[in-house]
Structure formats: C-alpha cells, structure tokens
Amino acid sequence: MALVTTKNMFDKAFLGKYAIGAFNINNMEIIQAVTRGAAAKNSAVILQVSRSALKYAGPKYLIAMVEAAVEETGIDLALHLDHGPDIETAKLCVENGFTSVMFDGSHFDYEENVAKTKEVVDYAHSKGVVVEAELGKLAGVEDEVSVSAANATYTDPDQALDFVSRTGVDSLAIAIGTSHGAYKFKGEAKLDFDRLEKITGKLEAAGFKNYPIVLHGASSVDAEAVAICNQYGGKIDGASGIPAEMLRKASALAVCKINMDTDIRLAMTAAIRKHFGEKPSSFDPRGYLGDARDFIQKLVEAKITDVLGSQDSMK
Ligand code: G3H
Ligand code: 13P
Ligand code: ZN
C-alpha cells in the first residue's frame, strides 16, 4: 500500500506471534524477488540496505526501485538502513525517504552507544522515522568488520532495559547466539532463549509493553542452496545457519524482525552457478539474473510460510 515505518507491523507481529522478514537488497532483481514473494503471500516485509549496499547501488537508485515495488505490489514495505555506522548515514537515509534506520553502536563502549543512539533517535523521531539499535556484540562479518566468536558478547538483560529507557529506541537487536555470515556454529546450533525471555520480561515489567526485539544473523543457510553452489563449481565448506524451528520459536516470543542476507546471497549464487553449469553457452544477463530472481522469490515465500509466519499480515 505504501512505504511505511515498522511501528504498525511490529505491533501486529508481536500480538500475532509472528515476525516480519527483513531482507537485504542490493539491486533490482533482489528487490523484485523479495517484494513479489511477499506480495504472493500477502505479507508485509522490510527491505534493508547496508552501508556497502548504499555505496554499491546509490540511495537514489535504491529508493526509486523500492517505490516502484510499492506501486507494483501494493503491500506495506518498510525501507530500513541496516547497521548504520553514524548519524550522517542515518540523516542521508532519512533525507532520501527511508522509513526506518538502524544505528549500530554495539562496538562502542556502553555510554557511547547510549549517547550516539539517543542522538539518532532524537533526529529520526523529529522526521517521523523509527530507529533500531543494537546491544551486545554478534560474531561474524558485516560491512567488512569482523568480530571473532571470542569477542562476541551476549546482551545483558538489565543493560537492555537501561538502554531502551535512556535512548527511546523503537526496537532492539540483541545477541543471543546468532552471528552474521554462512558459518554460524561449529557444533550444534544453540540460542539463549532464556536470555531473550529475561530481556522481554524486564522490559514488560518496566512498562515497555510488547516491545519488539530484532534478530540479526538469522539466515538458516539452506543446505540445498549450498549443495547447488558446490555441485556447480563452488567451494562452500562447513556452512551452517539457524535452524528454522529456532526462528519459529523466536518469532512466537518477542522477536518481531528477523534479518536475512546470507540466504539471499546463497540463493542468488546457486541459481547463477546452476544456470551456467547447465547452459555454458548462455550470455544474456536476463537469463541468469532471471533465474536468480525466481529462486530468491521462492526462498522468500518459503521463509514467510515456514519460518516467519507473516503470511496474510496485510489483511
Ligand atoms: O549484516 C550485514 C549484512 O549481511 C550486509 O552485508 O555489508 O556486505 O552488504 P554487506
Ligand atoms: P545473515 O548473515 O545471517 O543473513 O544476517 C544478516 C543480517 O543480520 C543483516 O543485518
Ligand atoms: Zn545484521
């Protein structure tokens, strides 16, 4: 229907015990695949743009394509800055029509994270834009910054309450064991659901009713996509992600936004590798990018029905 903030989406998702998918976008095919997939399932969706994606495609192209997708699909879309590094980037996005921005101050010390987050919140709220922030540190690689598993820290529940109270941030990304990228667990997958429940319990008791929690690093790293990549000349060894049942459990709790980028990358790469493996004489970009678009759309539809539970959230 329109480019909207996440406020209403999260209110409905919390009560309905489902989550909204936040998919990273970098080009036209990914935007079309994600929005057409969401429209096919009558689901709201969040399109998110990292700093590297902003640099790659440029904010003007991205917003113009997202506006075209709003018009084509008629579903509610939020356009979100993912892992915003500073107030300048948040301002650039707000000025270009984003409806939600993340400020990621998780690498700063606590007081600095509070102060910088508050500055972004005050600015964004004055323009009608909502803000996500992060507390705790996820392992993995994002925007060329790498955090080792040893340097990752889980979110402290008391600090989470203090952080939300002092910053006025609209949603909080927490660290409970997920990580960015395709190599999330060496052994068995494990998320700290007790911590998630403690965090939401503290927020609820302090009057933050139905407060939306965000899960980054939530790709499942689909074995089929990895196998196709490897079958057609790729070398992706030892990849593992968050099992779908854990994401379903998180969605039924306070997690209202689930971030996935790696799964899109793997789907796109698998489809393109397969295309060239089966059609070595092909050289029309519409052929291999079209295959990638179809494959990503299928992935998004499956995520909505099998993982997020957000189908028919547009009703
Ligand atoms: O969490 C980060 C996303 O996967 C974005 O990655 O900075 O390479 O676009 P990127
Ligand atoms: P994945 O690497 O698990 O897809 O996480 C993406 C993400 O959190 C984007 O902010
Ligand atoms: Zn992330």
Coordinates of C-alpha atoms and ligand atoms in Angstrom, one line a residue:
M1 CA 0.0 0.0 0.0
A2 CA 2.7 2.4 0.9
L3 CA 6.2 2.9 2.2
V4 CA 5.6 2.7 6.0
T5 CA 7.5 2.6 9.2
T6 CA 7.8 -0.7 11.1
K7 CA 5.6 0.5 14.1
N8 CA 2.3 -1.0 13.0
M9 CA 4.0 -4.1 11.5
F10 CA 5.7 -4.8 14.8
D11 CA 2.6 -4.2 16.9
K12 CA 0.7 -6.7 14.8
A13 CA 3.6 -9.2 14.7
F14 CA 4.0 -9.2 18.5
L15 CA 0.4 -9.9 19.1
G16 CA 0.1 -12.4 16.3
K17 CA 3.3 -14.2 17.5
Y18 CA 5.0 -14.0 14.1
A19 CA 7.9 -12.0 12.7
I20 CA 8.5 -9.7 9.7
G21 CA 11.3 -10.7 7.4
A22 CA 14.0 -8.2 6.8
F23 CA 15.9 -9.0 3.6
N24 CA 19.0 -7.2 2.4
I25 CA 18.7 -5.6 -1.0
N26 CA 21.4 -4.6 -3.4
N27 CA 19.9 -4.5 -6.9
M28 CA 16.7 -4.6 -8.9
E29 CA 16.4 -8.4 -9.1
I30 CA 16.6 -8.8 -5.3
I31 CA 14.1 -6.0 -4.7
Q32 CA 11.6 -7.6 -7.2
A33 CA 12.1 -11.1 -5.8
V34 CA 11.6 -10.1 -2.2
T35 CA 8.6 -7.9 -2.8
R36 CA 6.9 -10.2 -5.3
G37 CA 7.4 -13.1 -2.8
A38 CA 5.9 -11.0 0.0
A39 CA 3.0 -10.0 -2.3
A40 CA 2.3 -13.6 -3.2
K41 CA 2.0 -14.4 0.5
N42 CA 0.1 -11.2 1.3
S43 CA 2.8 -10.3 3.8
A44 CA 4.3 -7.1 5.0
V45 CA 8.1 -7.0 4.5
I46 CA 11.2 -5.0 5.4
L47 CA 13.8 -4.2 2.7
Q48 CA 17.1 -3.3 4.3
V49 CA 20.1 -1.6 2.9
S50 CA 23.6 -1.8 4.4
R51 CA 26.3 0.9 4.1
S52 CA 28.0 -1.2 1.4
A53 CA 24.7 -1.6 -0.5
L54 CA 24.3 2.2 -0.3
K55 CA 27.7 2.6 -1.8
Y56 CA 27.1 -0.1 -4.4
A57 CA 23.8 1.0 -5.8
G58 CA 23.4 4.6 -4.5
P59 CA 20.5 5.8 -2.4
K60 CA 18.6 7.4 -5.3
Y61 CA 18.5 4.2 -7.3
L62 CA 17.5 2.1 -4.4
I63 CA 14.7 4.3 -3.3
A64 CA 13.4 4.7 -6.8
M65 CA 13.3 0.9 -7.3
V66 CA 11.7 0.4 -3.9
E67 CA 9.0 3.0 -4.8
A68 CA 8.3 1.1 -8.0
A69 CA 8.0 -2.1 -6.0
V70 CA 5.5 -0.4 -3.6
E71 CA 3.4 0.6 -6.7
E72 CA 3.7 -2.8 -8.3
T73 CA 2.9 -4.9 -5.3
G74 CA 0.6 -2.8 -3.2
I75 CA 1.9 -4.3 0.0
D76 CA 3.3 -2.5 3.1
L77 CA 7.0 -2.1 2.8
A78 CA 9.5 -0.5 5.2
L79 CA 12.8 0.7 3.9
H80 CA 15.4 0.4 6.5
L81 CA 19.1 1.3 7.0
D82 CA 20.9 -1.8 8.2
H83 CA 23.9 -1.4 10.6
G84 CA 24.1 2.4 10.2
P85 CA 27.5 3.4 11.4
D86 CA 26.9 7.1 12.3
I87 CA 24.4 10.0 12.4
E88 CA 25.5 11.2 9.0
T89 CA 24.5 8.0 7.3
A90 CA 21.2 7.9 9.2
K91 CA 20.5 11.5 8.0
L92 CA 21.3 10.7 4.4
C93 CA 18.8 7.8 4.5
V94 CA 16.1 9.8 6.2
E95 CA 16.5 12.6 3.7
N96 CA 16.2 10.0 0.9
G97 CA 12.9 8.6 2.1
F98 CA 13.9 5.6 4.3
T99 CA 11.2 4.9 6.9
S100 CA 13.5 3.2 9.5
V101 CA 17.1 3.4 10.4
M102 CA 19.4 1.2 12.5
F103 CA 22.2 2.8 14.4
D104 CA 24.7 0.1 15.3
G105 CA 26.8 1.3 18.2
S106 CA 27.5 -2.2 19.5
H107 CA 31.3 -1.8 19.0
F108 CA 31.4 1.4 21.2
D109 CA 31.6 1.3 24.9
Y110 CA 28.1 1.3 26.6
E111 CA 27.8 5.0 27.5
E112 CA 29.0 6.0 24.0
N113 CA 26.4 3.6 22.4
V114 CA 23.7 5.2 24.6
A115 CA 24.7 8.8 23.7
K116 CA 25.1 8.2 19.9
T117 CA 21.9 6.1 19.7
K118 CA 20.0 8.8 21.5
E119 CA 21.2 11.4 19.0
V120 CA 20.0 9.3 16.1
V121 CA 16.7 8.6 17.9
D122 CA 16.0 12.3 18.5
Y123 CA 16.8 13.3 14.9
A124 CA 14.9 10.4 13.3
H125 CA 11.8 10.8 15.5
S126 CA 11.7 14.5 14.6
K127 CA 11.3 13.3 11.0
G128 CA 8.7 10.6 11.7
V129 CA 11.3 7.8 11.2
V130 CA 11.8 4.8 13.6
V131 CA 15.1 3.6 15.0
E132 CA 16.6 0.2 15.7
A133 CA 19.8 -0.1 17.8
E134 CA 22.0 -3.0 18.9
L135 CA 23.2 -4.0 22.3
G136 CA 25.6 -6.9 22.8
K137 CA 28.0 -8.0 20.0
L138 CA 27.3 -10.6 17.3
A139 CA 30.2 -12.7 15.9
G140 CA 30.7 -12.8 12.2
V141 CA 31.4 -10.4 9.3
E142 CA 29.3 -7.4 8.4
D143 CA 30.2 -4.4 6.4
E144 CA 33.8 -5.6 6.3
V145 CA 34.0 -5.5 10.1
S146 CA 34.8 -8.9 11.5
V147 CA 34.0 -9.9 15.1
S148 CA 35.5 -13.2 16.3
A149 CA 33.4 -15.7 18.4
A150 CA 35.7 -14.9 21.3
N151 CA 34.9 -11.2 21.1
A152 CA 31.1 -11.7 20.8
T153 CA 29.1 -10.8 23.9
Y154 CA 25.6 -11.6 24.7
T155 CA 23.1 -8.9 25.7
D156 CA 22.7 -8.2 29.4
P157 CA 19.0 -8.0 30.4
D158 CA 19.5 -5.2 32.9
Q159 CA 21.5 -3.2 30.5
A160 CA 18.9 -3.8 27.8
L161 CA 16.2 -2.1 30.0
D162 CA 18.5 0.8 30.9
F163 CA 19.4 1.2 27.2
V164 CA 15.8 1.3 25.9
S165 CA 14.7 3.6 28.8
R166 CA 17.5 6.1 28.2
T167 CA 17.6 6.1 24.3
G168 CA 13.9 5.8 23.5
V169 CA 14.8 3.5 20.7
D170 CA 11.9 1.8 18.9
S171 CA 13.3 -1.8 18.6
L172 CA 16.4 -3.6 20.0
A173 CA 18.7 -6.0 18.3
I174 CA 20.1 -8.5 20.8
A175 CA 22.9 -11.0 20.8
I176 CA 21.8 -14.5 22.0
G177 CA 24.0 -16.7 19.8
T178 CA 23.2 -15.8 16.2
S179 CA 26.0 -14.4 14.0
H180 CA 26.5 -12.9 10.6
G181 CA 27.5 -14.9 7.6
A182 CA 27.4 -18.6 6.5
Y183 CA 29.4 -20.2 9.3
K184 CA 27.4 -19.7 12.4
F185 CA 28.0 -22.9 14.5
K186 CA 30.9 -25.3 14.7
G187 CA 28.9 -27.9 16.5
E188 CA 25.3 -27.9 17.5
A189 CA 23.2 -24.8 16.9
K190 CA 22.3 -23.1 20.2
L191 CA 20.4 -19.9 21.0
D192 CA 20.0 -18.5 24.5
F193 CA 16.2 -18.3 24.7
D194 CA 16.3 -17.8 28.5
R195 CA 18.1 -14.6 27.9
L196 CA 15.6 -13.4 25.3
E197 CA 12.8 -14.1 27.8
K198 CA 14.6 -12.3 30.6
I199 CA 15.1 -9.3 28.4
T200 CA 11.5 -9.1 27.4
G201 CA 10.4 -9.8 31.0
K202 CA 12.4 -6.9 32.3
L203 CA 11.0 -4.6 29.6
E204 CA 7.4 -5.7 30.1
A205 CA 7.7 -5.2 33.9
A206 CA 9.1 -1.7 33.4
G207 CA 6.1 -0.7 31.2
F208 CA 7.5 -1.4 27.8
K209 CA 4.6 -3.4 26.6
N210 CA 5.0 -5.6 23.6
Y211 CA 8.5 -4.3 22.9
P212 CA 9.9 -5.6 19.6
I213 CA 13.1 -7.5 19.6
V214 CA 15.3 -7.9 16.4
L215 CA 17.3 -10.9 15.5
H216 CA 20.3 -10.3 13.2
G217 CA 22.4 -13.1 11.7
A218 CA 19.3 -15.2 11.3
S219 CA 19.9 -17.0 7.9
S220 CA 19.3 -20.7 8.0
V221 CA 22.0 -21.4 5.4
D222 CA 19.8 -23.7 3.4
A223 CA 21.7 -27.0 2.7
E224 CA 20.1 -27.2 -0.8
A225 CA 21.4 -23.9 -1.9
V226 CA 24.9 -24.7 -0.6
A227 CA 24.8 -28.1 -2.3
I228 CA 23.8 -26.5 -5.7
C229 CA 26.7 -24.0 -5.3
N230 CA 29.1 -26.8 -4.6
Q231 CA 27.7 -29.1 -7.4
Y232 CA 28.3 -26.3 -10.0
G233 CA 31.9 -25.5 -9.1
G234 CA 31.6 -23.6 -5.8
K235 CA 33.5 -24.4 -2.6
I236 CA 31.5 -23.6 0.4
D237 CA 32.6 -26.0 3.2
G238 CA 31.3 -26.3 6.7
A239 CA 28.5 -23.7 6.3
S240 CA 25.7 -23.8 8.9
G241 CA 22.8 -21.5 10.0
I242 CA 20.0 -21.1 12.4
P243 CA 17.5 -24.0 12.2
A244 CA 14.0 -23.0 11.1
E245 CA 12.4 -24.3 14.3
M246 CA 14.5 -21.9 16.4
L247 CA 13.5 -19.0 14.3
R248 CA 9.8 -20.1 14.6
K249 CA 10.2 -20.2 18.4
A250 CA 11.8 -16.7 18.4
S251 CA 9.0 -15.4 16.2
A252 CA 6.4 -16.7 18.7
L253 CA 8.2 -14.8 21.5
A254 CA 9.1 -11.1 21.3
V255 CA 11.2 -11.3 18.1
C256 CA 9.3 -9.2 15.5
K257 CA 12.1 -8.7 12.9
I258 CA 14.3 -11.4 11.5
N259 CA 17.3 -10.4 9.4
M260 CA 18.4 -12.5 6.4
D261 CA 21.1 -11.6 3.9
T262 CA 23.3 -14.7 3.6
D263 CA 20.3 -16.9 2.5
I264 CA 19.6 -14.4 -0.4
R265 CA 23.3 -14.4 -1.4
L266 CA 23.4 -18.2 -1.4
A267 CA 20.2 -18.5 -3.4
M268 CA 21.4 -16.0 -6.0
T269 CA 24.8 -17.7 -6.3
A270 CA 23.3 -21.2 -6.5
A271 CA 20.9 -20.1 -9.3
I272 CA 23.5 -18.4 -11.3
R273 CA 26.1 -21.2 -11.0
K274 CA 23.4 -23.7 -12.0
H275 CA 22.4 -21.6 -15.0
F276 CA 26.0 -21.5 -16.3
G277 CA 26.6 -25.2 -15.4
E278 CA 23.6 -26.3 -17.4
K279 CA 23.9 -23.7 -20.2
P280 CA 27.6 -23.0 -20.8
S281 CA 26.9 -21.0 -24.0
S282 CA 24.4 -18.6 -22.2
F283 CA 25.5 -15.0 -22.0
D284 CA 22.3 -13.0 -21.7
P285 CA 22.2 -11.4 -18.2
R286 CA 18.3 -11.6 -18.2
G287 CA 18.7 -15.4 -18.4
Y288 CA 20.9 -15.9 -15.3
L289 CA 19.6 -12.9 -13.4
G290 CA 16.1 -14.0 -14.1
D291 CA 16.8 -17.5 -12.8
A292 CA 18.3 -15.9 -9.6
R293 CA 15.2 -13.7 -9.2
D294 CA 12.9 -16.7 -9.4
F295 CA 15.0 -18.7 -6.9
I296 CA 15.1 -15.8 -4.4
Q297 CA 11.3 -15.3 -4.7
K298 CA 10.7 -19.0 -3.9
L299 CA 13.1 -18.7 -0.9
V300 CA 11.2 -15.6 0.4
E301 CA 7.8 -17.3 0.0
A302 CA 9.1 -20.3 1.9
K303 CA 10.6 -18.1 4.7
I304 CA 7.2 -16.3 5.1
T305 CA 5.2 -19.5 5.5
D306 CA 7.7 -21.9 7.1
V307 CA 9.8 -19.6 9.3
L308 CA 8.3 -16.2 9.9
G309 CA 4.5 -16.9 9.9
S310 CA 3.8 -13.5 8.4
Q311 CA 1.5 -14.7 5.6
D312 CA -1.7 -12.7 5.3
S313 CA -0.3 -10.0 7.7
M314 CA -1.6 -7.5 5.1
K315 CA -5.2 -8.5 5.9
Ligands
G3H1 O1 24.7 -7.7 8.4 C1 25.2 -7.3 7.4 C2 24.6 -7.7 6.0 O2 24.8 -9.0 5.7 C3 25.1 -6.7 5.0 O3 26.3 -7.1 4.4 O4 27.7 -5.0 4.4 O5 28.2 -6.9 2.9 O6 26.2 -5.6 2.5 P1 27.1 -6.1 3.5
13P2 P1 22.8 -13.3 7.9 O1 24.3 -13.2 7.6 O2 22.6 -14.4 8.9 O3 22.0 -13.4 6.7 O4 22.4 -12.0 8.7 C1 22.0 -10.8 8.0 C2 21.9 -9.6 8.9 O5 21.8 -9.7 10.1 C3 21.8 -8.3 8.3 O6 21.8 -7.3 9.2
ZN3 ZN 23.0 -7.7 10.9

